[in-house]
């Protein structure tokens, strides 16, 4: 009589059925749309690699990964990378793992060779670029991309503009950019690219002492850009590099980075699939379990010219937007 009756339980080994249950339960209107979305992740470190894994497991259509670094033994206190991947570029190691988890996702790791290799491939083979697993595609994995260099920034921009995955859609070739880098220059480069392309993006960060973090949604012209409200240390003119003491490394915890990656991907899913309330800014203080939220308006005196252009466009488009909202 103690034997459990399994006959009434639905045993389904397809991971998608668990995701599709979100639709059956009325949380998401159309979960299948996840396959149509394309997300760029800049920085495949403690936050970015975990965010990439979460999106892959959620069945995202396409991921573009950018990083200039290699996997080190020192990264093993975080999630995702494994000791046998030490020495590989982070993008290569990520593609290796992610393609195994979900071969349906189109993964693109961007390095300096990618663009020319894709053009060459297209010329040789002709026709459309197909969606394929790219683990064997990038033989030049030791070349990585720093988005703050002139060539790196150009490659970054042209890869975001590439619309081969979503030719019928407006805007750039991606639906969202996630910034998971750990320094001001790289964040400013993402900010510049997204302001120029009118591309919505989300920023994330974890503090030097590893016990707090944040995520932020940035819509060019509509919300504050990264230059509208720079971090206090930057606004006060202190060089970020002088804060780092020689031989003293920043602290890091897999817990805080995992939480921030989770908050970032949850906001991404809400934004893409249009459910719940998308957070403008969400902080996380692990010492007090405090989650501050706020919204930031753009700064009319912002130092970024592209941001000012987007602000002007937003003001001009406001009456039409208000009328459309009223008509609903
Ligand atoms: P640590 O600094 O503690 O050794 P980390 O360098 O892995 O760790 P994380 O915060 O875990 O830093 O991740 C940030 C990621 O962003 C890193 O993988 C780093 O290589 C990447 N990154 C930072 N700046 C750039 C840039 N300009 N271009 C491309 N990737 C960048």
Coordinates of C-alpha atoms and ligand atoms in Angstrom, one line a residue:
X1 CA 0.0 0.0 0.0
X2 CA 3.1 2.3 0.4
X3 CA 4.0 2.0 -3.3
X4 CA 3.4 5.4 -4.9
X5 CA 0.9 5.3 -7.8
X6 CA 2.7 6.9 -10.7
X7 CA 0.0 6.4 -13.2
X8 CA -1.6 9.8 -12.6
X9 CA 1.7 11.7 -12.9
X10 CA 2.7 13.3 -16.2
X11 CA 6.3 12.1 -16.9
X12 CA 7.7 14.2 -19.7
X13 CA 11.4 14.2 -20.5
X14 CA 11.2 17.1 -22.9
X15 CA 12.7 20.2 -21.1
X16 CA 10.6 22.5 -23.3
X17 CA 7.3 21.2 -21.7
X18 CA 8.4 22.7 -18.4
X19 CA 8.9 26.1 -20.2
X20 CA 5.7 25.8 -22.1
X21 CA 3.9 25.2 -18.8
X22 CA 4.5 29.0 -18.2
X23 CA 2.1 29.5 -21.2
X24 CA -0.5 27.0 -20.0
X25 CA -0.5 28.7 -16.6
X26 CA -1.1 32.1 -18.1
X27 CA 2.3 33.7 -17.1
X28 CA 3.5 34.1 -20.6
X29 CA 1.3 34.6 -23.7
X30 CA 3.5 32.9 -26.2
X31 CA 6.7 31.2 -24.9
X32 CA 7.6 29.8 -28.3
X33 CA 8.6 33.3 -29.3
X34 CA 11.8 32.8 -27.3
X35 CA 13.3 31.1 -30.3
X36 CA 12.9 34.3 -32.4
X37 CA 15.1 36.4 -30.1
X38 CA 18.7 37.3 -30.4
X39 CA 20.7 38.4 -27.4
X40 CA 24.3 39.7 -27.3
X41 CA 26.4 39.2 -24.1
X42 CA 29.4 41.3 -23.7
X43 CA 31.8 39.8 -21.1
X44 CA 31.6 36.1 -20.5
X45 CA 32.9 36.1 -16.9
X46 CA 31.3 35.4 -13.6
X47 CA 27.9 37.0 -14.6
X48 CA 27.9 36.7 -18.4
X49 CA 28.7 33.0 -18.6
X50 CA 25.9 32.1 -16.2
X51 CA 23.5 34.4 -18.0
X52 CA 24.5 32.7 -21.3
X53 CA 23.8 29.3 -19.8
X54 CA 20.4 30.4 -18.4
X55 CA 19.3 31.8 -21.8
X56 CA 20.5 28.7 -23.5
X57 CA 18.5 26.5 -21.2
X58 CA 15.5 28.8 -21.7
X59 CA 15.8 28.1 -25.5
X60 CA 16.8 31.5 -26.7
X61 CA 17.1 31.7 -30.5
X62 CA 20.6 33.2 -30.9
X63 CA 23.4 34.3 -28.6
X64 CA 26.4 36.5 -29.5
X65 CA 29.3 36.3 -27.1
X66 CA 32.1 38.7 -26.7
X67 CA 35.2 38.5 -24.5
X68 CA 38.9 39.1 -24.8
X69 CA 40.1 36.8 -22.0
X70 CA 41.1 33.2 -21.4
X71 CA 39.8 30.9 -18.7
X72 CA 42.1 30.8 -15.7
X73 CA 42.3 28.6 -12.6
X74 CA 41.4 31.7 -10.6
X75 CA 37.9 31.6 -12.2
X76 CA 37.0 28.3 -10.6
X77 CA 35.4 30.1 -7.6
X78 CA 32.6 31.0 -9.9
X79 CA 30.1 29.0 -11.8
X80 CA 30.2 27.7 -15.4
X81 CA 33.9 27.2 -16.5
X82 CA 35.6 23.9 -15.7
X83 CA 39.3 23.2 -14.8
X84 CA 39.9 21.3 -18.1
X85 CA 39.0 24.5 -20.0
X86 CA 41.8 26.5 -18.4
X87 CA 43.8 28.2 -21.2
X88 CA 40.9 28.2 -23.7
X89 CA 39.4 31.6 -24.7
X90 CA 36.3 32.2 -22.6
X91 CA 34.2 32.5 -25.8
X92 CA 35.5 29.1 -27.1
X93 CA 35.0 27.4 -23.7
X94 CA 31.5 28.9 -23.4
X95 CA 30.5 27.8 -26.9
X96 CA 31.8 24.3 -26.2
X97 CA 29.6 23.9 -23.1
X98 CA 26.5 25.8 -24.4
X99 CA 26.3 23.9 -27.7
X100 CA 26.3 20.6 -25.7
X101 CA 23.4 21.9 -23.5
X102 CA 21.2 23.1 -26.3
X103 CA 22.3 22.5 -29.9
X104 CA 19.3 24.4 -31.1
X105 CA 20.7 27.7 -30.1
X106 CA 22.7 29.6 -32.7
X107 CA 25.8 30.5 -30.8
X108 CA 28.2 33.1 -32.2
X109 CA 31.4 33.9 -30.5
X110 CA 32.8 37.1 -31.9
X111 CA 36.6 37.5 -32.4
X112 CA 38.5 39.6 -34.9
X113 CA 38.4 36.8 -37.5
X114 CA 34.7 36.1 -37.3
X115 CA 33.4 38.8 -39.6
X116 CA 35.9 38.1 -42.4
X117 CA 35.5 34.4 -42.0
X118 CA 31.7 34.6 -42.4
X119 CA 32.0 36.8 -45.5
X120 CA 34.5 34.3 -47.0
X121 CA 32.3 31.4 -46.1
X122 CA 29.3 33.1 -47.7
X123 CA 31.4 33.8 -50.8
X124 CA 32.6 30.2 -51.1
X125 CA 29.4 28.5 -50.3
X126 CA 26.9 31.1 -51.6
X127 CA 23.4 31.5 -50.5
X128 CA 22.1 32.3 -47.1
X129 CA 24.0 31.8 -43.9
X130 CA 22.4 28.8 -42.1
X131 CA 21.9 28.3 -38.4
X132 CA 24.5 25.7 -37.4
X133 CA 26.5 24.6 -34.4
X134 CA 29.6 26.7 -34.4
X135 CA 32.0 24.7 -32.2
X136 CA 34.0 23.7 -35.2
X137 CA 33.5 26.9 -37.1
X138 CA 36.0 29.1 -35.3
X139 CA 39.5 27.8 -35.7
X140 CA 41.1 31.0 -34.7
X141 CA 40.0 30.9 -31.1
X142 CA 43.2 32.5 -29.7
X143 CA 42.1 35.8 -31.3
X144 CA 39.8 37.5 -28.9
X145 CA 38.1 40.9 -29.0
X146 CA 38.5 43.9 -26.8
X147 CA 35.5 46.1 -27.5
X148 CA 37.4 49.3 -26.4
X149 CA 39.9 49.1 -29.2
X150 CA 39.2 50.8 -32.5
X151 CA 39.0 47.5 -34.5
X152 CA 37.2 45.7 -31.7
X153 CA 34.6 48.4 -31.4
X154 CA 34.0 48.4 -35.2
X155 CA 33.6 44.6 -35.2
X156 CA 31.3 44.9 -32.2
X157 CA 29.2 47.4 -34.0
X158 CA 29.0 45.6 -37.3
X159 CA 28.1 42.3 -35.6
X160 CA 25.2 44.0 -33.8
X161 CA 24.1 45.5 -37.1
X162 CA 24.1 42.1 -38.9
X163 CA 20.5 41.3 -39.6
X164 CA 20.9 37.9 -41.2
X165 CA 19.1 36.3 -38.2
X166 CA 16.1 38.7 -38.1
X167 CA 15.9 40.3 -41.6
X168 CA 12.2 41.2 -41.3
X169 CA 12.6 43.1 -38.0
X170 CA 13.2 46.7 -37.5
X171 CA 16.3 48.1 -35.7
X172 CA 19.6 46.2 -35.3
X173 CA 20.3 42.5 -35.6
X174 CA 19.8 41.8 -31.9
X175 CA 16.8 42.2 -29.6
X176 CA 18.9 43.0 -26.5
X177 CA 22.5 43.6 -25.4
X178 CA 23.6 42.4 -22.0
X179 CA 26.7 44.1 -20.5
X180 CA 28.5 41.8 -18.1
X181 CA 31.9 43.5 -18.1
X182 CA 33.8 44.6 -15.0
X183 CA 35.2 48.0 -16.0
X184 CA 34.1 51.5 -16.8
X185 CA 35.8 51.7 -20.3
X186 CA 34.0 48.6 -21.5
X187 CA 30.6 49.8 -20.2
X188 CA 31.1 53.1 -21.9
X189 CA 31.9 51.3 -25.2
X190 CA 28.7 49.3 -24.9
X191 CA 26.8 52.5 -24.0
X192 CA 28.3 54.3 -27.1
X193 CA 27.4 51.4 -29.5
X194 CA 23.8 51.1 -28.1
X195 CA 23.2 54.9 -28.2
X196 CA 24.5 55.0 -31.8
X197 CA 22.3 52.0 -32.9
X198 CA 19.3 53.0 -30.8
X199 CA 19.7 49.6 -29.1
X200 CA 18.1 48.8 -25.8
X201 CA 20.5 47.1 -23.4
X202 CA 20.9 46.0 -19.8
X203 CA 23.9 46.7 -17.6
X204 CA 25.0 44.5 -14.7
X205 CA 27.7 44.8 -12.1
X206 CA 29.0 43.2 -8.9
X207 CA 30.9 45.3 -6.3
X208 CA 34.6 44.9 -5.5
X209 CA 33.8 43.4 -2.1
X210 CA 31.5 40.8 -3.8
X211 CA 28.5 41.3 -1.5
X212 CA 26.3 43.5 -3.7
X213 CA 25.3 44.0 -7.3
X214 CA 22.8 45.6 -9.6
X215 CA 21.1 45.4 -13.0
X216 CA 19.8 48.3 -15.0
X217 CA 17.7 48.7 -18.2
X218 CA 18.9 51.3 -20.6
X219 CA 16.6 52.5 -23.5
X220 CA 18.4 55.2 -25.5
X221 CA 16.6 58.6 -25.2
X222 CA 14.0 57.2 -22.8
X223 CA 16.0 56.3 -19.7
X224 CA 19.4 57.6 -18.4
X225 CA 22.3 56.2 -20.4
X226 CA 25.5 55.2 -18.7
X227 CA 27.1 58.6 -19.4
X228 CA 24.0 60.5 -18.1
X229 CA 24.6 59.3 -14.6
X230 CA 28.2 58.0 -14.3
X231 CA 29.3 56.1 -11.1
X232 CA 30.3 58.5 -8.3
X233 CA 34.0 57.6 -8.5
X234 CA 34.0 58.5 -12.2
X235 CA 32.0 61.7 -11.8
X236 CA 34.4 62.8 -9.1
X237 CA 37.3 62.4 -11.6
X238 CA 39.1 59.5 -9.9
X239 CA 40.9 57.1 -12.3
X240 CA 39.3 53.7 -11.7
X241 CA 42.7 52.0 -12.1
X242 CA 44.2 53.9 -9.2
X243 CA 41.6 52.3 -6.9
X244 CA 43.1 48.9 -7.6
X245 CA 46.0 48.2 -5.2
X246 CA 49.0 46.4 -6.6
X247 CA 48.8 42.7 -5.8
X248 CA 45.4 42.9 -4.2
X249 CA 42.6 41.3 -6.2
X250 CA 38.9 42.0 -6.1
X251 CA 36.8 39.6 -4.1
X252 CA 34.3 37.4 -5.9
X253 CA 31.6 35.0 -4.9
X254 CA 29.7 32.5 -7.1
X255 CA 26.6 33.3 -5.0
X256 CA 26.4 37.1 -5.7
X257 CA 27.4 36.6 -9.3
X258 CA 24.8 33.9 -9.7
X259 CA 22.1 36.0 -8.1
X260 CA 22.9 39.0 -10.4
X261 CA 23.0 36.7 -13.5
X262 CA 19.6 35.4 -12.4
X263 CA 18.1 38.9 -11.9
X264 CA 19.5 39.9 -15.3
X265 CA 18.1 37.0 -17.2
X266 CA 14.7 37.2 -15.4
X267 CA 14.5 40.9 -16.5
X268 CA 15.6 39.8 -20.0
X269 CA 12.8 37.2 -20.2
X270 CA 10.2 39.7 -18.9
X271 CA 11.4 42.3 -21.4
X272 CA 11.4 39.9 -24.4
X273 CA 8.3 37.9 -23.7
X274 CA 6.4 40.8 -22.3
X275 CA 5.3 39.6 -18.9
X276 CA 5.4 41.0 -15.4
X277 CA 7.1 44.3 -14.7
X278 CA 10.5 45.0 -16.3
X279 CA 12.8 46.6 -13.7
X280 CA 14.5 49.9 -14.6
X281 CA 17.1 49.4 -11.9
X282 CA 17.3 46.6 -9.3
X283 CA 20.0 46.5 -6.7
X284 CA 21.0 43.6 -4.5
X285 CA 22.7 44.0 -1.1
X286 CA 23.4 40.6 0.3
X287 CA 24.4 41.8 3.7
X288 CA 21.0 43.1 4.5
X289 CA 19.0 41.2 1.8
X290 CA 18.0 44.6 0.5
X291 CA 16.8 45.1 -3.1
X292 CA 16.6 48.8 -4.0
X293 CA 14.7 49.8 -7.1
X294 CA 14.6 53.1 -9.0
X295 CA 14.0 54.7 -12.4
X296 CA 16.4 57.2 -13.9
X297 CA 15.4 59.9 -16.5
X298 CA 17.9 60.9 -19.2
X299 CA 20.2 63.8 -18.4
X300 CA 19.5 66.8 -20.9
X301 CA 23.2 67.8 -20.3
X302 CA 24.6 64.3 -21.0
X303 CA 28.1 64.4 -22.4
X304 CA 27.2 61.7 -25.0
X305 CA 26.1 63.3 -28.3
X306 CA 24.3 60.1 -29.5
X307 CA 22.3 60.1 -26.3
X308 CA 21.2 63.7 -26.8
X309 CA 20.1 62.8 -30.4
X310 CA 18.0 59.9 -29.0
X311 CA 16.5 62.2 -26.3
X312 CA 15.4 64.6 -29.1
X313 CA 13.8 61.8 -31.1
X314 CA 12.0 60.6 -28.0
X315 CA 10.6 64.0 -27.3
X316 CA 9.4 64.4 -30.9
X317 CA 7.8 60.9 -30.9
X318 CA 6.0 61.5 -27.5
X319 CA 2.7 62.9 -28.8
X320 CA 2.2 60.0 -31.2
X321 CA 3.1 57.5 -28.5
X322 CA 0.7 59.1 -26.0
X323 CA -2.1 59.0 -28.6
X324 CA -1.5 55.4 -29.4
X325 CA -1.5 54.5 -25.7
X326 CA -4.8 56.4 -25.2
X327 CA -6.4 54.6 -28.2
X328 CA -5.6 51.2 -26.5
Ligands
LIG1 P1 38.7 38.9 -12.2 O1 38.9 40.3 -12.7 O2 38.2 38.8 -10.8 O3 39.9 38.0 -12.5 P2 37.2 38.4 -14.6 O4 38.2 39.1 -15.4 O5 36.8 37.0 -15.1 O6 37.6 38.2 -13.1 P3 34.4 39.1 -14.3 O7 33.8 40.2 -13.6 O8 34.1 37.7 -13.9 O9 35.9 39.3 -14.5 O10 33.9 39.1 -15.9 C1 34.0 40.2 -16.7 C2 34.3 39.7 -18.1 O11 34.3 40.8 -19.0 C3 35.7 39.1 -18.2 O12 35.6 37.8 -18.7 C4 36.5 40.1 -19.1 O13 37.4 39.4 -19.9 C5 35.4 40.7 -19.9 N1 35.7 42.0 -20.4 C6 36.1 43.1 -19.7 N2 36.4 44.1 -20.5 C7 36.2 43.7 -21.7 C8 36.4 44.3 -23.0 N3 36.8 45.6 -23.1 N4 36.2 43.6 -24.1 C9 35.8 42.3 -24.0 N5 35.6 41.7 -22.8 C10 35.8 42.4 -21.7

